[in-house]
Structures are given as C-alpha cells and as structure tokens.
Amino acid sequence: MAVTIRDVARVSGVHVSTVSRAFTAAHLVNPETRARILAAAEELGYRPNRAARALSTRRTGNLGLIVADIANPFFPPLLKAAQAQARARDYHVFIADTDEQSRVEEELVRSMAKQVDGAVLVAPRLTNTAITALAEEIPLVVVNRRLPGVPGVLMDVGSGARRALEHLLGLGHREVALVSGPGRAWTSGEIERAAARVADDHGVLIQRIGPNPPTEEGGRAAAEEVAACGATAVLAHNDLVAFGLIRRLAELGLSVPGDLSVVGVDDSHLARYASPALTTVRMPVAEAGRGAVDLLLRAVASGGSAGTVSLETSLVVRDSAAPPKTGSAAE
C-alpha cells in the first residue's frame, strides 16, 4: 500500500498537520522536528504529491530568481546558495537573466507570476515605482535595493567602499578615480555617496568616471580617461570593471600597482587569481542568497512585507594596491 502522510506522522511522533507544514511551510516548523519528519519520510519512502499540494494550498512550490547578468561572477554563488536554501525548504527555483534590461526584468516577473509563489530580484534595474507595482501582483524580495514596503537584503557596499578608499588614503594616495557603474544601479549610488563623504572628511580629490557598464568592457572603455585624469589609484564599480581596466592599462603601458593602484568590489572567485591578485570589497553573496529566500518564504506565508536585512561587507587586501610611486601627484 502507498505510504501516506499519516504514516509519516505516526513514525515521527507528530500530528499530521505538522508533517504537512514541514513540506509546505518549513520555516514554521522547528528545525529539529522537521529533520525528524524528513528522516521518517525518507525511511518510509514517502513523497509528497506536489499537484495535490498545489490544489490544497494554492501554492506552486516554485520560486523565481531573476538576476541582471548571469555571466557576471558575482551572481552564481548567490544563485547556488539561494537554490540550496529553497531546496532545503522543499521549493524549486526558476532562474532567469535580464541582460541588464529593465524591460526584460518586468516581462520576466509578469510571465513567472502564475508559475511561482514569489520572486527574488537581484540587483534590479527597474524603477522603484515599477517594482512597487509588481509587488502588488506577486510577493517580491529585492537584493541590493532599498524600497519601502518591499522586503529586501542589502549588502552594505557603502561601508565597504569607504574602507577601500581609506585603505588607499592610508597608502598615501590623494587623488583617486571612481570608475562608477550603471547610473540606475543602487550599488552605484551607495559607492558614490561613500566616495563623496570620504572626499569631504579627508580633503582629497575623488573624480567620478562614468557611468559605465558593469562589465570588463566597461572597465576597458574607462581606461584612457583614468590614465589621463592624474589619479594614482582607482576604485572600480565591481571586479569585472577592475579586470577590464587593468588589462587595458597594461596595453597603454601602465602597470598595476606600479603606476596605478586598483581596487574592485565583489571579491568574485576570480579576484584571487587575477594578476596582480585584486584588492577588493567582499560582498556576502551566499548569505544574501539564503536570506532572500528566507524573506520571500516569510512574505509568502504572511501575505505581507517581511522587512529588510542588512549584511556587512569587508575589505580583502591583496596585491593590486600599493603606495604611489615617488614623484606622483600624491607626493
């Protein structure tokens, strides 16, 4: 005979409703109790009927995860962590890439709305007004966007940028170029505001170059202006921009960190293998992925906002930043 939910409840020593919640709303069940239930289900060979569950709960058991550019090494660790967190709560994840286009982002959310219980927008390019409107149609969580009424996970890139700039000042640099990212990106605004505060607090010159695409090509395109601006150090919007910048500077006959120091943002897995190894701001991307899924499931269960979580960043010092060479503008 087929194993039923009542068999699982009997073996695990809990009520049938607790077993049901363990499979449909895992965050509402004590982790030890859920582990016992899952062990009993595994032992008995019980598999929940997703179709029946969807009819009874009006939920699909699916979540959407939409990112700006899946080719950017910033995103895969976040995606893997989010997917693992969802799987641990018996949810599946649909992943989609907007290619940095806000129109595509909106289309994806609307097309997913009937197939998922909620969606996470990572580094969204939509306006606040558009996201707020979409949140009326489907539970949403945003990563790296502060938006009243919409749950979010923020990585404190502003504090990380400040640490990076103060590290460069500590090395002796007094003229720094900020190679910024897309003008519509929340991260760009946070980094630029941090740079303005550092410039005011320390009386140094920080020149903004941009906006730029958040890609290697964006870094390459900014290199000539960086080389000509008189700066002795650069803070790049992200690691990809830093990689492109360093490569193009080398083609122009400038070495890093000999002629220019370069610092990135993200601490992608490639940063440690770059030449030179990249000094960068570490973003807690895996933690952000897990937190976004938890917030979304909370919002799905409650039918309302689940608040905002802020995560700390840190500076990882490697080889791409050094004191300015003698005779530079910083002397």
Tab-separated table of C-alpha atoms in Angstrom:
chain	number	residue	atom	x	y	z
A	1	MET	CA	0.000	0.000	0.000
A	2	ALA	CA	1.116	3.572	-0.679
A	3	VAL	CA	2.731	5.388	2.220
A	4	THR	CA	0.587	8.302	3.425
A	5	ILE	CA	1.214	11.459	5.406
A	6	ARG	CA	-0.427	9.729	8.402
A	7	ASP	CA	2.272	7.046	8.327
A	8	VAL	CA	4.964	9.737	8.440
A	9	ALA	CA	3.196	11.453	11.348
A	10	ARG	CA	2.968	8.184	13.288
A	11	VAL	CA	6.645	7.279	12.799
A	12	SER	CA	7.927	10.790	13.575
A	13	GLY	CA	5.619	11.202	16.589
A	14	VAL	CA	3.896	14.406	15.483
A	15	HIS	CA	0.472	15.492	14.297
A	16	VAL	CA	-0.472	15.146	10.637
A	17	SER	CA	-0.755	18.948	10.353
A	18	THR	CA	2.869	19.302	11.498
A	19	VAL	CA	4.005	16.935	8.749
A	20	SER	CA	2.008	18.966	6.248
A	21	ARG	CA	3.655	22.203	7.404
A	22	ALA	CA	7.089	20.567	7.229
A	23	PHE	CA	6.566	20.143	3.478
A	24	THR	CA	4.549	23.286	2.691
A	25	ALA	CA	5.802	25.927	5.155
A	26	ALA	CA	9.103	24.616	6.525
A	27	HIS	CA	10.014	27.925	8.179
A	28	LEU	CA	7.050	27.442	10.550
A	29	VAL	CA	8.378	24.116	11.873
A	30	ASN	CA	11.134	23.674	14.440
A	31	PRO	CA	14.276	22.575	12.531
A	32	GLU	CA	14.807	19.514	14.754
A	33	THR	CA	11.180	18.465	14.309
A	34	ARG	CA	11.373	18.931	10.550
A	35	ALA	CA	14.589	16.898	10.405
A	36	ARG	CA	12.827	14.074	12.250
A	37	ILE	CA	9.881	14.265	9.858
A	38	LEU	CA	12.107	14.222	6.779
A	39	ALA	CA	14.048	11.259	8.177
A	40	ALA	CA	10.786	9.373	8.718
A	41	ALA	CA	9.585	10.237	5.227
A	42	GLU	CA	12.866	9.028	3.747
A	43	GLU	CA	12.725	5.803	5.757
A	44	LEU	CA	9.153	5.092	4.631
A	45	GLY	CA	9.708	6.190	1.051
A	46	TYR	CA	7.078	8.929	1.288
A	47	ARG	CA	6.996	11.579	-1.435
A	48	PRO	CA	4.543	14.480	-1.200
A	49	ASN	CA	2.177	14.918	-4.138
A	50	ARG	CA	3.035	18.358	-5.487
A	51	ALA	CA	-0.066	18.624	-7.666
A	52	ALA	CA	-2.384	17.809	-4.773
A	53	ARG	CA	-0.485	20.159	-2.508
A	54	ALA	CA	-0.786	22.973	-5.020
A	55	LEU	CA	-4.553	22.471	-5.177
A	56	SER	CA	-4.964	22.449	-1.405
A	57	THR	CA	-2.557	25.288	-0.589
A	58	ARG	CA	-2.900	27.317	-3.809
A	59	ARG	CA	0.874	27.368	-3.958
A	60	THR	CA	3.149	26.067	-6.667
A	61	GLY	CA	6.202	25.098	-4.620
A	62	ASN	CA	8.283	27.218	-7.005
A	63	LEU	CA	10.210	30.479	-6.584
A	64	GLY	CA	11.589	32.836	-9.218
A	65	LEU	CA	15.129	34.204	-9.057
A	66	ILE	CA	15.906	36.980	-11.524
A	67	VAL	CA	19.416	38.412	-11.929
A	68	ALA	CA	20.873	41.219	-14.026
A	69	ASP	CA	23.640	39.212	-15.723
A	70	ILE	CA	24.249	35.550	-15.021
A	71	ALA	CA	27.660	35.759	-16.747
A	72	ASN	CA	28.912	38.122	-14.035
A	73	PRO	CA	30.832	36.003	-11.475
A	74	PHE	CA	29.104	37.957	-8.689
A	75	PHE	CA	25.824	36.118	-9.269
A	76	PRO	CA	26.488	32.324	-9.413
A	77	PRO	CA	27.444	31.908	-5.703
A	78	LEU	CA	24.289	33.797	-4.749
A	79	LEU	CA	22.193	31.641	-7.067
A	80	LYS	CA	23.644	28.398	-5.713
A	81	ALA	CA	23.100	29.449	-2.097
A	82	ALA	CA	19.536	30.571	-2.798
A	83	GLN	CA	18.748	27.368	-4.665
A	84	ALA	CA	20.130	25.211	-1.855
A	85	GLN	CA	18.132	27.172	0.729
A	86	ALA	CA	14.961	26.785	-1.321
A	87	ARG	CA	15.556	23.073	-1.829
A	88	ALA	CA	16.004	22.599	1.928
A	89	ARG	CA	12.504	24.071	2.300
A	90	ASP	CA	11.114	21.828	-0.440
A	91	TYR	CA	10.913	24.561	-3.068
A	92	HIS	CA	12.196	24.596	-6.620
A	93	VAL	CA	13.771	27.678	-8.233
A	94	PHE	CA	13.323	29.107	-11.721
A	95	ILE	CA	16.345	31.231	-12.677
A	96	ALA	CA	16.252	33.973	-15.297
A	97	ASP	CA	18.690	36.587	-16.632
A	98	THR	CA	17.603	40.098	-17.703
A	99	ASP	CA	20.816	41.007	-19.545
A	100	GLU	CA	20.767	44.322	-17.633
A	101	GLN	CA	17.476	45.324	-19.314
A	102	SER	CA	14.664	46.688	-17.157
A	103	ARG	CA	12.021	45.887	-19.786
A	104	VAL	CA	13.059	42.218	-19.811
A	105	GLU	CA	13.040	42.202	-15.999
A	106	GLU	CA	9.417	43.351	-15.874
A	107	GLU	CA	8.379	40.859	-18.552
A	108	LEU	CA	10.009	38.005	-16.638
A	109	VAL	CA	8.272	38.875	-13.365
A	110	ARG	CA	4.882	39.035	-15.086
A	111	SER	CA	5.422	35.790	-17.001
A	112	MET	CA	6.536	33.983	-13.842
A	113	ALA	CA	3.681	35.278	-11.699
A	114	LYS	CA	1.367	32.306	-12.307
A	115	GLN	CA	4.150	29.729	-12.078
A	116	VAL	CA	5.819	30.732	-8.810
A	117	ASP	CA	4.773	31.697	-5.291
A	118	GLY	CA	7.125	34.687	-5.262
A	119	ALA	CA	10.290	36.060	-6.844
A	120	VAL	CA	13.648	37.498	-5.837
A	121	LEU	CA	15.044	40.377	-7.907
A	122	VAL	CA	18.826	40.553	-7.575
A	123	ALA	CA	20.350	43.952	-8.425
A	124	PRO	CA	17.129	45.055	-10.167
A	125	ARG	CA	17.257	47.671	-12.915
A	126	LEU	CA	13.563	48.580	-12.727
A	127	THR	CA	12.466	51.850	-11.149
A	128	ASN	CA	11.149	51.876	-7.588
A	129	THR	CA	7.685	52.677	-8.929
A	130	ALA	CA	7.722	49.666	-11.267
A	131	ILE	CA	8.920	47.284	-8.546
A	132	THR	CA	6.296	48.543	-6.089
A	133	ALA	CA	3.590	47.958	-8.695
A	134	LEU	CA	4.819	44.415	-9.371
A	135	ALA	CA	4.894	43.698	-5.632
A	136	GLU	CA	1.128	44.269	-5.639
A	137	GLU	CA	0.767	41.324	-8.019
A	138	ILE	CA	3.303	38.830	-6.618
A	139	PRO	CA	5.384	38.555	-3.413
A	140	LEU	CA	8.805	40.058	-4.145
A	141	VAL	CA	12.143	40.370	-2.381
A	142	VAL	CA	14.828	42.700	-3.725
A	143	VAL	CA	18.565	42.240	-3.228
A	144	ASN	CA	20.647	45.432	-3.184
A	145	ARG	CA	17.761	47.861	-3.433
A	146	ARG	CA	16.192	49.782	-0.541
A	147	LEU	CA	12.475	50.089	-1.198
A	148	PRO	CA	9.807	50.897	1.454
A	149	GLY	CA	7.161	48.190	1.672
A	150	VAL	CA	9.162	45.578	-0.261
A	151	PRO	CA	11.319	43.083	1.686
A	152	GLY	CA	14.997	43.330	0.855
A	153	VAL	CA	18.516	42.109	1.524
A	154	LEU	CA	21.133	44.849	1.454
A	155	MET	CA	24.877	44.254	1.294
A	156	ASP	CA	26.464	47.313	2.889
A	157	VAL	CA	28.612	48.247	-0.092
A	158	GLY	CA	28.779	51.870	1.072
A	159	SER	CA	30.759	50.908	4.175
A	160	GLY	CA	32.921	48.588	2.085
A	161	ALA	CA	33.680	51.371	-0.405
A	162	ARG	CA	34.626	53.679	2.436
A	163	ARG	CA	37.061	51.072	3.813
A	164	ALA	CA	38.563	50.621	0.362
A	165	LEU	CA	39.050	54.360	-0.148
A	166	GLU	CA	40.505	54.848	3.326
A	167	HIS	CA	42.891	51.963	2.623
A	168	LEU	CA	44.091	53.818	-0.471
A	169	LEU	CA	44.462	57.038	1.523
A	170	GLY	CA	46.438	55.123	4.135
A	171	LEU	CA	48.839	54.046	1.389
A	172	GLY	CA	49.421	57.706	0.534
A	173	HIS	CA	47.073	58.317	-2.392
A	174	ARG	CA	45.423	61.755	-2.560
A	175	GLU	CA	43.833	61.644	-5.998
A	176	VAL	CA	41.514	58.719	-6.675
A	177	ALA	CA	39.367	57.878	-9.716
A	178	LEU	CA	35.970	56.301	-9.102
A	179	VAL	CA	35.022	54.218	-12.140
A	180	SER	CA	31.303	54.039	-11.493
A	181	GLY	CA	28.726	51.531	-12.728
A	182	PRO	CA	25.243	51.938	-14.241
A	183	GLY	CA	23.555	55.152	-13.172
A	184	ARG	CA	20.333	53.295	-12.300
A	185	ALA	CA	22.035	50.765	-10.006
A	186	TRP	CA	21.572	51.089	-6.220
A	187	THR	CA	25.140	49.876	-5.702
A	188	SER	CA	26.487	52.708	-7.867
A	189	GLY	CA	24.677	55.281	-5.762
A	190	GLU	CA	25.906	53.790	-2.492
A	191	ILE	CA	29.531	53.767	-3.666
A	192	GLU	CA	29.310	57.322	-4.996
A	193	ARG	CA	27.787	58.630	-1.746
A	194	ALA	CA	30.530	56.896	0.256
A	195	ALA	CA	33.178	58.447	-2.005
A	196	ALA	CA	31.697	61.927	-1.544
A	197	ARG	CA	31.794	61.546	2.248
A	198	VAL	CA	35.400	60.338	2.186
A	199	ALA	CA	36.403	63.256	-0.045
A	200	ASP	CA	34.772	65.731	2.372
A	201	ASP	CA	36.125	64.083	5.514
A	202	HIS	CA	39.720	63.779	4.293
A	203	GLY	CA	40.050	66.684	1.894
A	204	VAL	CA	41.076	64.530	-1.061
A	205	LEU	CA	40.096	64.575	-4.727
A	206	ILE	CA	37.887	61.728	-5.939
A	207	GLN	CA	36.977	62.005	-9.612
A	208	ARG	CA	33.937	60.119	-10.912
A	209	ILE	CA	34.352	58.493	-14.304
A	210	GLY	CA	31.137	57.133	-15.720
A	211	PRO	CA	28.514	55.846	-15.714
A	212	ASN	CA	29.877	52.626	-17.204
A	213	PRO	CA	28.509	49.164	-17.986
A	214	PRO	CA	29.306	46.791	-15.077
A	215	THR	CA	31.474	44.630	-17.348
A	216	GLU	CA	35.074	44.114	-18.398
A	217	GLU	CA	34.341	46.186	-21.498
A	218	GLY	CA	33.102	48.966	-19.232
A	219	GLY	CA	36.460	48.933	-17.456
A	220	ARG	CA	38.401	48.887	-20.715
A	221	ALA	CA	36.422	51.831	-22.071
A	222	ALA	CA	37.198	53.925	-18.977
A	223	ALA	CA	40.961	53.237	-19.014
A	224	GLU	CA	42.046	56.166	-21.222
A	225	GLU	CA	40.159	58.669	-19.082
A	226	VAL	CA	41.616	57.121	-15.922
A	227	ALA	CA	45.134	57.314	-17.335
A	228	ALA	CA	44.684	60.988	-18.247
A	229	CYS	CA	42.952	62.251	-15.086
A	230	GLY	CA	46.016	62.387	-12.829
A	231	ALA	CA	44.749	59.905	-10.263
A	232	THR	CA	47.181	57.463	-8.661
A	233	ALA	CA	44.517	54.969	-7.564
A	234	VAL	CA	41.146	53.676	-8.746
A	235	LEU	CA	38.073	52.250	-7.064
A	236	ALA	CA	36.118	50.258	-9.670
A	237	HIS	CA	32.374	49.574	-9.548
A	238	ASN	CA	32.984	45.825	-9.398
A	239	ASP	CA	35.667	43.217	-10.011
A	240	LEU	CA	34.772	42.810	-13.700
A	241	VAL	CA	35.260	46.528	-14.316
A	242	ALA	CA	38.568	46.319	-12.426
A	243	PHE	CA	39.751	43.368	-14.565
A	244	GLY	CA	38.946	45.190	-17.802
A	245	LEU	CA	40.588	48.359	-16.545
A	246	ILE	CA	43.811	46.586	-15.518
A	247	ARG	CA	44.034	44.787	-18.859
A	248	ARG	CA	43.598	47.974	-20.861
A	249	LEU	CA	46.001	49.956	-18.665
A	250	ALA	CA	48.643	47.322	-19.399
A	251	GLU	CA	48.048	47.813	-23.122
A	252	LEU	CA	48.597	51.539	-22.559
A	253	GLY	CA	51.943	50.810	-20.898
A	254	LEU	CA	50.792	51.363	-17.285
A	255	SER	CA	51.396	48.773	-14.590
A	256	VAL	CA	49.231	47.917	-11.572
A	257	PRO	CA	50.077	48.697	-8.828
A	258	GLY	CA	53.334	50.320	-10.001
A	259	ASP	CA	51.720	53.217	-11.877
A	260	LEU	CA	48.141	52.936	-10.612
A	261	SER	CA	46.562	51.086	-7.713
A	262	VAL	CA	43.215	49.405	-8.484
A	263	VAL	CA	40.571	48.154	-6.036
A	264	GLY	CA	37.405	46.272	-7.011
A	265	VAL	CA	34.103	45.403	-5.393
A	266	ASP	CA	32.583	41.882	-5.007
A	267	ASP	CA	35.521	39.549	-4.224
A	268	SER	CA	34.433	37.221	-7.004
A	269	HIS	CA	36.261	33.901	-7.180
A	270	LEU	CA	38.472	35.282	-9.966
A	271	ALA	CA	39.861	38.127	-7.811
A	272	ARG	CA	42.464	35.984	-6.082
A	273	TYR	CA	43.692	34.544	-9.405
A	274	ALA	CA	43.996	37.855	-11.248
A	275	SER	CA	47.434	39.265	-11.999
A	276	PRO	CA	48.025	41.074	-9.752
A	277	ALA	CA	45.651	39.496	-7.235
A	278	LEU	CA	42.864	42.021	-6.750
A	279	THR	CA	42.288	44.000	-3.571
A	280	THR	CA	38.508	44.159	-3.344
A	281	VAL	CA	35.444	44.637	-1.155
A	282	ARG	CA	34.000	41.253	-0.203
A	283	MET	CA	30.234	41.076	-0.655
A	284	PRO	CA	28.421	38.356	1.373
A	285	VAL	CA	26.651	36.970	-1.679
A	286	ALA	CA	25.910	33.446	-0.402
A	287	GLU	CA	24.442	34.824	2.801
A	288	ALA	CA	22.379	37.250	0.721
A	289	GLY	CA	21.008	34.395	-1.390
A	290	ARG	CA	19.955	32.381	1.641
A	291	GLY	CA	18.493	35.432	3.357
A	292	ALA	CA	16.494	36.429	0.279
A	293	VAL	CA	14.836	33.002	0.096
A	294	ASP	CA	14.002	33.086	3.811
A	295	LEU	CA	12.485	36.565	3.486
A	296	LEU	CA	10.467	35.536	0.444
A	297	LEU	CA	9.030	32.439	2.099
A	298	ARG	CA	8.125	34.557	5.114
A	299	ALA	CA	6.364	37.048	2.853
A	300	VAL	CA	4.549	34.241	1.013
A	301	ALA	CA	3.366	32.731	4.305
A	302	SER	CA	2.255	36.019	5.869
A	303	GLY	CA	0.944	37.739	2.762
A	304	GLY	CA	2.844	40.892	3.697
A	305	SER	CA	6.249	42.508	3.977
A	306	ALA	CA	8.967	40.588	5.803
A	307	GLY	CA	11.279	43.535	6.496
A	308	THR	CA	14.840	44.259	5.393
A	309	VAL	CA	18.110	42.544	6.291
A	310	SER	CA	21.455	44.354	6.114
A	311	LEU	CA	24.688	42.364	5.724
A	312	GLU	CA	28.205	43.591	6.445
A	313	THR	CA	30.954	43.785	3.855
A	314	SER	CA	34.723	43.659	4.369
A	315	LEU	CA	37.917	44.641	2.573
A	316	VAL	CA	40.213	41.907	1.247
A	317	VAL	CA	43.750	43.269	0.776
A	318	ARG	CA	45.808	41.614	-1.943
A	319	ASP	CA	48.407	42.876	-4.434
A	320	SER	CA	46.704	45.412	-6.720
A	321	ALA	CA	47.085	48.406	-4.388
A	322	ALA	CA	50.383	49.906	-3.184
A	323	PRO	CA	51.799	53.322	-2.199
A	324	PRO	CA	52.007	55.792	-5.122
A	325	LYS	CA	55.366	55.828	-6.800
A	326	THR	CA	57.776	58.667	-5.982
A	327	GLY	CA	57.126	61.824	-7.942
A	328	SER	CA	53.407	61.149	-8.473
A	329	ALA	CA	50.660	63.662	-7.781
A	330	ALA	CA	50.172	62.151	-4.324
A	331	GLU	CA	53.616	63.198	-3.159
